[in-house]
Tab-separated table of C-alpha atoms in Angstrom:
chain	number	residue	atom	x	y	z
A	1	MET	CA	331.772	18.593	-145.689
A	2	GLY	CA	333.207	17.287	-148.968
A	3	LEU	CA	329.721	17.058	-150.436
A	4	LEU	CA	328.965	20.593	-149.315
A	5	LEU	CA	332.150	21.928	-150.957
A	6	SER	CA	331.245	20.102	-154.131
A	7	ARG	CA	327.849	21.750	-154.180
A	8	LEU	CA	329.421	25.151	-153.559
A	9	LYS	CA	331.683	24.577	-156.530
A	10	GLN	CA	328.654	23.696	-158.656
A	11	LEU	CA	327.047	26.942	-157.534
A	12	GLU	CA	330.046	28.892	-158.798
A	13	LEU	CA	329.674	27.116	-162.118
A	14	GLY	CA	326.030	28.175	-162.377
A	15	SER	CA	324.150	25.208	-161.016
A	16	GLY	CA	322.619	27.154	-158.112
A	17	SER	CA	319.103	25.729	-158.451
A	18	ASN	CA	320.341	22.202	-157.844
A	19	PHE	CA	322.222	23.390	-154.787
A	20	ASP	CA	319.086	25.035	-153.393
A	21	ASN	CA	317.120	21.831	-153.806
A	22	PHE	CA	319.843	19.849	-152.107
A	23	ALA	CA	320.123	22.327	-149.201
A	24	ASN	CA	316.366	22.275	-148.631
A	25	MET	CA	316.362	18.483	-148.684
A	26	GLU	CA	319.211	18.355	-146.150
A	27	THR	CA	317.472	20.867	-143.886
A	28	ASN	CA	314.204	18.911	-143.923
A	29	GLU	CA	315.993	15.656	-143.115
A	30	ASN	CA	317.896	17.244	-140.217
A	31	PHE	CA	314.705	18.852	-138.867
A	32	GLU	CA	312.871	15.530	-138.900
A	33	LYS	CA	315.749	13.881	-137.047
A	34	THR	CA	316.204	16.563	-134.363
A	35	SER	CA	312.654	17.862	-133.798
A	36	ILE	CA	310.803	16.607	-130.735
A	37	LYS	CA	307.131	16.004	-131.270
A	38	PHE	CA	304.608	16.390	-128.414
A	39	PRO	CA	303.294	12.917	-127.625
A	40	ASP	CA	299.678	11.940	-128.063
A	41	LEU	CA	298.417	11.820	-124.479
A	42	GLU	CA	296.081	8.969	-125.308
A	43	GLU	CA	299.061	6.781	-126.244
A	44	ILE	CA	300.837	7.078	-122.884
A	45	PRO	CA	299.708	5.802	-119.454
A	46	THR	CA	296.635	7.625	-118.147
A	47	GLU	CA	298.321	8.519	-114.844
A	48	LEU	CA	301.126	10.300	-116.703
A	49	SER	CA	298.695	12.095	-119.018
A	50	LEU	CA	296.698	13.429	-116.062
A	51	LYS	CA	299.899	14.533	-114.345
A	52	ILE	CA	300.771	16.587	-117.431
A	53	LEU	CA	297.297	18.097	-117.763
A	54	LYS	CA	297.058	19.135	-114.116
A	55	TYR	CA	299.516	21.980	-114.809
A	56	LEU	CA	297.010	23.651	-117.151
A	57	ASN	CA	294.641	26.403	-116.110
A	58	ALA	CA	290.913	26.199	-116.814
A	59	THR	CA	291.113	27.896	-120.224
A	60	ASP	CA	293.909	25.643	-121.476
A	61	LEU	CA	292.207	22.571	-120.059
A	62	CYS	CA	289.066	23.406	-122.053
A	63	LEU	CA	291.205	23.719	-125.184
A	64	ALA	CA	292.892	20.406	-124.416
A	65	ALA	CA	289.433	18.819	-124.187
A	66	CYS	CA	288.994	19.548	-127.904
A	67	VAL	CA	291.782	17.038	-128.568
A	68	TRP	CA	291.689	14.691	-125.580
A	69	SER	CA	288.102	14.914	-124.400
A	70	SER	CA	288.039	12.031	-121.950
A	71	LEU	CA	291.358	12.995	-120.361
A	72	ALA	CA	290.860	16.775	-120.104
A	73	ASN	CA	287.361	16.328	-118.677
A	74	ASP	CA	288.592	14.033	-115.931
A	75	ASP	CA	286.861	14.965	-112.683
A	76	THR	CA	290.045	14.883	-110.607
A	77	LEU	CA	291.620	17.631	-112.742
A	78	TRP	CA	288.648	19.958	-112.346
A	79	GLN	CA	288.338	19.141	-108.671
A	80	GLY	CA	291.952	20.238	-108.217
A	81	LEU	CA	291.257	23.510	-110.054
A	82	CYS	CA	288.173	24.163	-107.921
A	83	ARG	CA	289.932	23.549	-104.621
A	84	SER	CA	293.056	25.519	-105.551
A	85	THR	CA	290.952	28.553	-106.554
A	86	TRP	CA	288.155	28.326	-103.975
A	87	GLY	CA	289.517	26.377	-101.036
A	88	TYR	CA	286.233	25.801	-99.236
A	89	LEU	CA	282.634	25.290	-100.311
A	90	THR	CA	279.768	23.421	-98.705
A	91	VAL	CA	279.359	21.372	-101.879
A	92	TYR	CA	282.819	19.851	-101.364
A	93	GLU	CA	281.580	18.212	-98.186
A	94	LYS	CA	278.442	16.810	-99.777
A	95	ARG	CA	278.033	13.886	-102.055
A	96	LEU	CA	277.877	15.072	-105.623
A	97	GLU	CA	275.015	14.109	-107.846
A	98	ALA	CA	275.936	12.362	-111.096
A	99	LYS	CA	275.053	15.405	-113.198
A	100	LYS	CA	277.111	17.752	-110.998
A	101	ASN	CA	280.697	17.118	-112.016
A	102	PHE	CA	283.566	19.366	-110.985
A	103	ARG	CA	283.902	20.936	-114.410
A	104	ARG	CA	280.350	22.180	-114.094
A	105	ILE	CA	281.023	23.315	-110.519
A	106	PHE	CA	284.077	25.274	-111.690
A	107	MET	CA	282.012	27.105	-114.302
A	108	LEU	CA	279.325	27.920	-111.725
A	109	LEU	CA	281.925	29.191	-109.264
A	110	ASP	CA	283.553	31.338	-111.909
A	111	GLU	CA	280.180	32.898	-112.708
A	112	ALA	CA	279.448	33.376	-108.997
A	113	THR	CA	282.799	35.120	-108.481
A	114	LEU	CA	282.219	37.515	-111.379
A	115	THR	CA	278.767	38.300	-109.980
A	116	PHE	CA	280.099	38.797	-106.424
A	117	ASN	CA	282.750	41.225	-107.657
A	118	VAL	CA	279.999	43.450	-109.033
A	119	ASP	CA	277.396	42.924	-106.303
A	120	TRP	CA	278.216	40.769	-103.276
A	121	LYS	CA	274.557	40.084	-102.460
A	122	LYS	CA	273.802	38.723	-105.922
A	123	GLY	CA	277.011	36.716	-105.844
A	124	LEU	CA	276.114	34.991	-102.583
A	125	ASP	CA	272.523	34.462	-103.721
A	126	TYR	CA	273.884	32.713	-106.820
A	127	LEU	CA	275.999	30.388	-104.658
A	128	PHE	CA	272.999	29.604	-102.448
A	129	GLU	CA	270.698	29.047	-105.423
A	130	LYS	CA	273.123	26.605	-107.075
A	131	GLU	CA	273.546	24.801	-103.732
A	132	LEU	CA	277.284	25.427	-103.727
A	133	LEU	CA	277.333	27.231	-100.378
A	134	GLU	CA	275.135	26.972	-97.305
A	135	ASN	CA	273.518	30.197	-96.176
A	136	ASN	CA	274.985	30.714	-92.721
A	137	PRO	CA	277.699	33.099	-91.428
A	138	MET	CA	280.368	30.477	-90.724
A	139	GLU	CA	280.055	28.817	-94.147
A	140	ILE	CA	280.243	32.211	-95.852
A	141	ALA	CA	283.285	33.129	-93.753
A	142	LYS	CA	285.057	29.875	-94.648
A	143	PHE	CA	284.403	30.517	-98.341
A	144	ILE	CA	285.679	34.107	-98.198
A	145	ASN	CA	288.712	33.053	-96.178
A	146	SER	CA	289.677	30.396	-98.735
A	147	THR	CA	289.956	32.423	-101.947
A	148	GLN	CA	291.827	35.433	-103.325
A	149	LYS	CA	289.390	35.937	-106.201
A	150	LEU	CA	286.883	38.210	-104.452
A	151	ASN	CA	286.850	41.984	-104.838
A	152	SER	CA	288.023	43.744	-101.655
A	153	GLU	CA	285.475	46.573	-101.907
A	154	GLN	CA	282.609	44.107	-102.194
A	155	LYS	CA	283.959	42.151	-99.233
A	156	LYS	CA	284.115	45.359	-97.208
A	157	LYS	CA	280.469	46.057	-98.035
A	158	LEU	CA	279.549	42.535	-96.949
A	159	PHE	CA	281.435	42.902	-93.651
A	160	ASN	CA	279.820	46.274	-92.989
A	161	GLU	CA	276.373	44.757	-93.329
A	162	ASN	CA	276.974	41.342	-91.785
A	163	LYS	CA	279.107	41.540	-88.654
A	164	GLN	CA	278.674	37.827	-87.948
A	165	VAL	CA	280.517	36.929	-91.139
A	166	LEU	CA	283.333	39.329	-90.256
A	167	GLU	CA	283.601	37.907	-86.743
A	168	ASN	CA	283.785	34.369	-88.107
A	169	VAL	CA	286.483	35.362	-90.615
A	170	ILE	CA	288.578	36.569	-87.659
A	171	ILE	CA	287.827	33.437	-85.617
A	172	LEU	CA	289.115	31.270	-88.479
A	173	HIS	CA	292.564	32.870	-88.187
A	174	ASN	CA	295.177	31.217	-86.019
A	175	PHE	CA	297.498	33.845	-84.512
A	176	GLU	CA	299.339	31.464	-82.210
A	177	ASN	CA	302.976	32.425	-81.540
A	178	GLN	CA	302.805	35.394	-83.908
A	179	PHE	CA	304.156	38.823	-83.060
A	180	LEU	CA	301.264	41.245	-82.666
A	181	PRO	CA	302.061	43.507	-85.676
A	182	THR	CA	302.573	40.446	-87.874
A	183	ALA	CA	299.237	38.981	-86.798
A	184	LEU	CA	297.419	42.271	-87.417
A	185	ARG	CA	299.091	42.603	-90.824
A	186	LYS	CA	297.992	39.064	-91.671
A	187	LEU	CA	294.382	39.913	-90.803
A	188	PHE	CA	294.358	43.063	-92.916
A	189	ILE	CA	295.436	41.022	-95.929
A	190	LYS	CA	292.067	39.264	-95.716
A	191	VAL	CA	290.030	42.141	-94.359
A	192	GLU	CA	290.919	45.507	-95.854
A	193	ALA	CA	291.392	48.220	-93.278
A	194	HIS	CA	289.165	51.266	-93.198
A	195	SER	CA	290.758	54.648	-93.774
A	196	GLU	CA	288.996	56.178	-90.769
A	197	ARG	CA	288.312	55.174	-87.209
A	198	THR	CA	284.733	54.082	-87.716
A	199	PRO	CA	282.557	51.714	-85.657
A	200	ASN	CA	283.401	49.026	-88.230
A	201	LEU	CA	287.136	49.417	-87.675
A	202	SER	CA	286.613	49.419	-83.915
A	203	PHE	CA	284.568	46.227	-84.194
A	204	LEU	CA	287.268	44.613	-86.316
A	205	VAL	CA	290.057	45.491	-83.885
A	206	GLU	CA	287.950	44.426	-80.914
A	207	LYS	CA	287.312	40.958	-82.356
A	208	PHE	CA	290.928	40.642	-83.443
A	209	SER	CA	292.101	41.500	-79.906
A	210	LYS	CA	289.879	38.788	-78.476
A	211	GLN	CA	291.123	36.162	-80.943
A	212	PHE	CA	294.776	37.156	-80.487
A	213	CYS	CA	294.546	36.822	-76.704
A	214	SER	CA	292.779	33.486	-77.094
A	215	CYS	CA	295.594	32.196	-79.306
A	216	ASN	CA	298.399	33.567	-77.088
A	217	PRO	CA	297.424	33.259	-73.403
A	218	GLN	CA	301.113	32.881	-72.458
A	219	LEU	CA	301.757	36.557	-73.298
A	220	GLY	CA	299.659	37.747	-70.359
A	221	LEU	CA	298.050	40.517	-72.429
A	222	ASN	CA	294.365	41.297	-71.944
A	223	GLU	CA	291.964	42.291	-74.709
A	224	ASP	CA	291.884	45.976	-73.755
A	225	THR	CA	295.676	46.215	-73.895
A	226	VAL	CA	295.846	44.551	-77.302
A	227	TYR	CA	293.044	46.798	-78.528
A	228	ILE	CA	294.958	49.961	-77.577
A	229	ILE	CA	298.218	48.612	-79.030
A	230	CYS	CA	296.456	47.848	-82.319
A	231	PHE	CA	295.306	51.424	-82.749
A	232	SER	CA	298.766	52.657	-81.789
A	233	LEU	CA	300.205	50.474	-84.557
A	234	ILE	CA	297.617	51.698	-87.059
A	235	ILE	CA	298.386	55.331	-86.233
A	236	LEU	CA	302.113	54.603	-86.516
A	237	SER	CA	301.571	52.925	-89.893
A	238	VAL	CA	299.694	55.952	-91.194
A	239	ASP	CA	302.372	58.292	-89.881
A	240	LEU	CA	305.305	56.410	-91.409
A	241	SER	CA	303.697	55.564	-94.745
A	242	ASN	CA	301.892	58.832	-95.522
A	243	PRO	CA	304.122	61.092	-97.688
A	244	ALA	CA	302.068	64.132	-96.656
A	245	ILE	CA	303.393	63.804	-93.101
A	246	LYS	CA	306.875	65.308	-93.121
A	247	ASN	CA	307.832	64.931	-89.468
A	248	LYS	CA	307.666	61.188	-88.892
A	249	MET	CA	307.041	59.763	-85.451
A	250	SER	CA	310.268	58.657	-83.817
A	251	LYS	CA	310.730	55.495	-81.814
A	252	ARG	CA	311.028	57.522	-78.605
A	253	GLU	CA	307.794	59.385	-79.360
A	254	PHE	CA	305.955	56.134	-80.072
A	255	ILE	CA	307.103	54.612	-76.785
A	256	LYS	CA	306.117	57.766	-74.911
A	257	ASN	CA	302.664	57.994	-76.526
A	258	THR	CA	301.949	54.312	-75.907
A	259	ARG	CA	303.108	54.561	-72.300
A	260	ASN	CA	300.637	57.388	-71.702
A	261	ALA	CA	297.810	54.966	-72.543
A	262	LEU	CA	299.458	51.835	-71.112
A	263	PRO	CA	301.812	52.786	-68.245
A	264	ASP	CA	302.605	49.187	-67.328
A	265	LEU	CA	303.608	48.103	-70.837
A	266	ASN	CA	307.270	47.095	-71.139
A	267	PRO	CA	309.102	49.844	-73.095
A	268	ASP	CA	311.372	47.255	-74.729
A	269	PHE	CA	308.297	45.471	-76.060
A	270	THR	CA	306.907	48.787	-77.318
A	271	GLY	CA	310.223	49.469	-79.030
A	272	HIS	CA	310.046	46.108	-80.817
A	273	LEU	CA	306.567	47.028	-82.041
A	274	TYR	CA	307.945	50.227	-83.574
A	275	ASP	CA	310.865	48.369	-85.179
A	276	ASN	CA	308.530	45.850	-86.793
A	277	VAL	CA	306.438	48.540	-88.490
A	278	TYR	CA	309.470	50.641	-89.412
A	279	LEU	CA	311.401	47.718	-90.951
A	280	ASN	CA	308.612	45.517	-92.338
A	281	GLY	CA	306.223	48.174	-93.569
A	282	SER	CA	302.734	49.346	-92.816
A	283	ILE	CA	300.251	47.214	-90.917
A	284	ALA	CA	297.710	47.772	-93.696
A	285	THR	CA	297.351	49.636	-96.962
A	286	PHE	CA	294.999	52.498	-96.262
A	287	GLN	CA	293.212	54.017	-99.239
A	288	ARG	CA	292.636	57.761	-99.148
A	289	ARG	CA	289.391	59.370	-100.114
A	290	LYS	CA	289.476	61.474	-103.246
A	291	ASN	CA	288.956	64.754	-101.397
A	292	GLU	CA	291.250	64.043	-98.470
A	293	ASN	CA	294.930	64.776	-98.276
A	294	LEU	CA	295.479	63.157	-94.900
A	295	LEU	CA	294.098	59.997	-93.378
A	296	ALA	CA	291.838	60.794	-90.482
A	297	ILE	CA	292.415	58.183	-87.850
A	298	GLN	CA	291.955	59.956	-84.545
């Protein structure tokens, strides 16, 4: 402090340039003492370096490879990125050839995903051609079920054309001990719901009903009952979430309408179904057509 006051006094006397030099020198010395430099990853234990690098995404890991090539290209890092982005692929279960490292696999999968999101057929063909995925319905279903990177419209087109893949996607879901609306909502996260009651939607609900009953035999519900309840929940979801519908369905009306189709269904259970949709939101996000004001689920 005394030195600083002395320099201030010199400044008043006209020796400002010397003070500036001194201040800059002090600042540089303090910066060197207090600044924390990022360590060279090659100078610390390899296990610690890899633990640091595993928090990087693919782009940053490629940039890191420009500095620490051997570390950033480590196969375990790229394997982790592959499995966290695409949870299942046939190639994971096979022995990798020496030339097929996980960095290369990641790049191929990224290209396949971009292709799929434009044209699902070309995307799958690319995966088959590069021997990343086996061409059968269950393997395709496992792949689709394991990633959030695929375009929903392209998936819908795939499901419309290949019912076996759709059925296997449903079979892969475990609905054990789940409340029916919650289970249906979970399915529609993976398989986007249609905005109309089409044969595809009927097929989807039919296969879901079968899987739900298989997972929850203790409930004593048969497939036909679950099927009817599912459409009741879908109609309720449309009614409650559509702003064009002014007079919303009440709980009493829902119980009455459901009882007309299922006279033996416990009204308390039906009431809980209504509460779940009312409090937790729609079963699925239905997209309207451009020229429609109301969703047409009959």
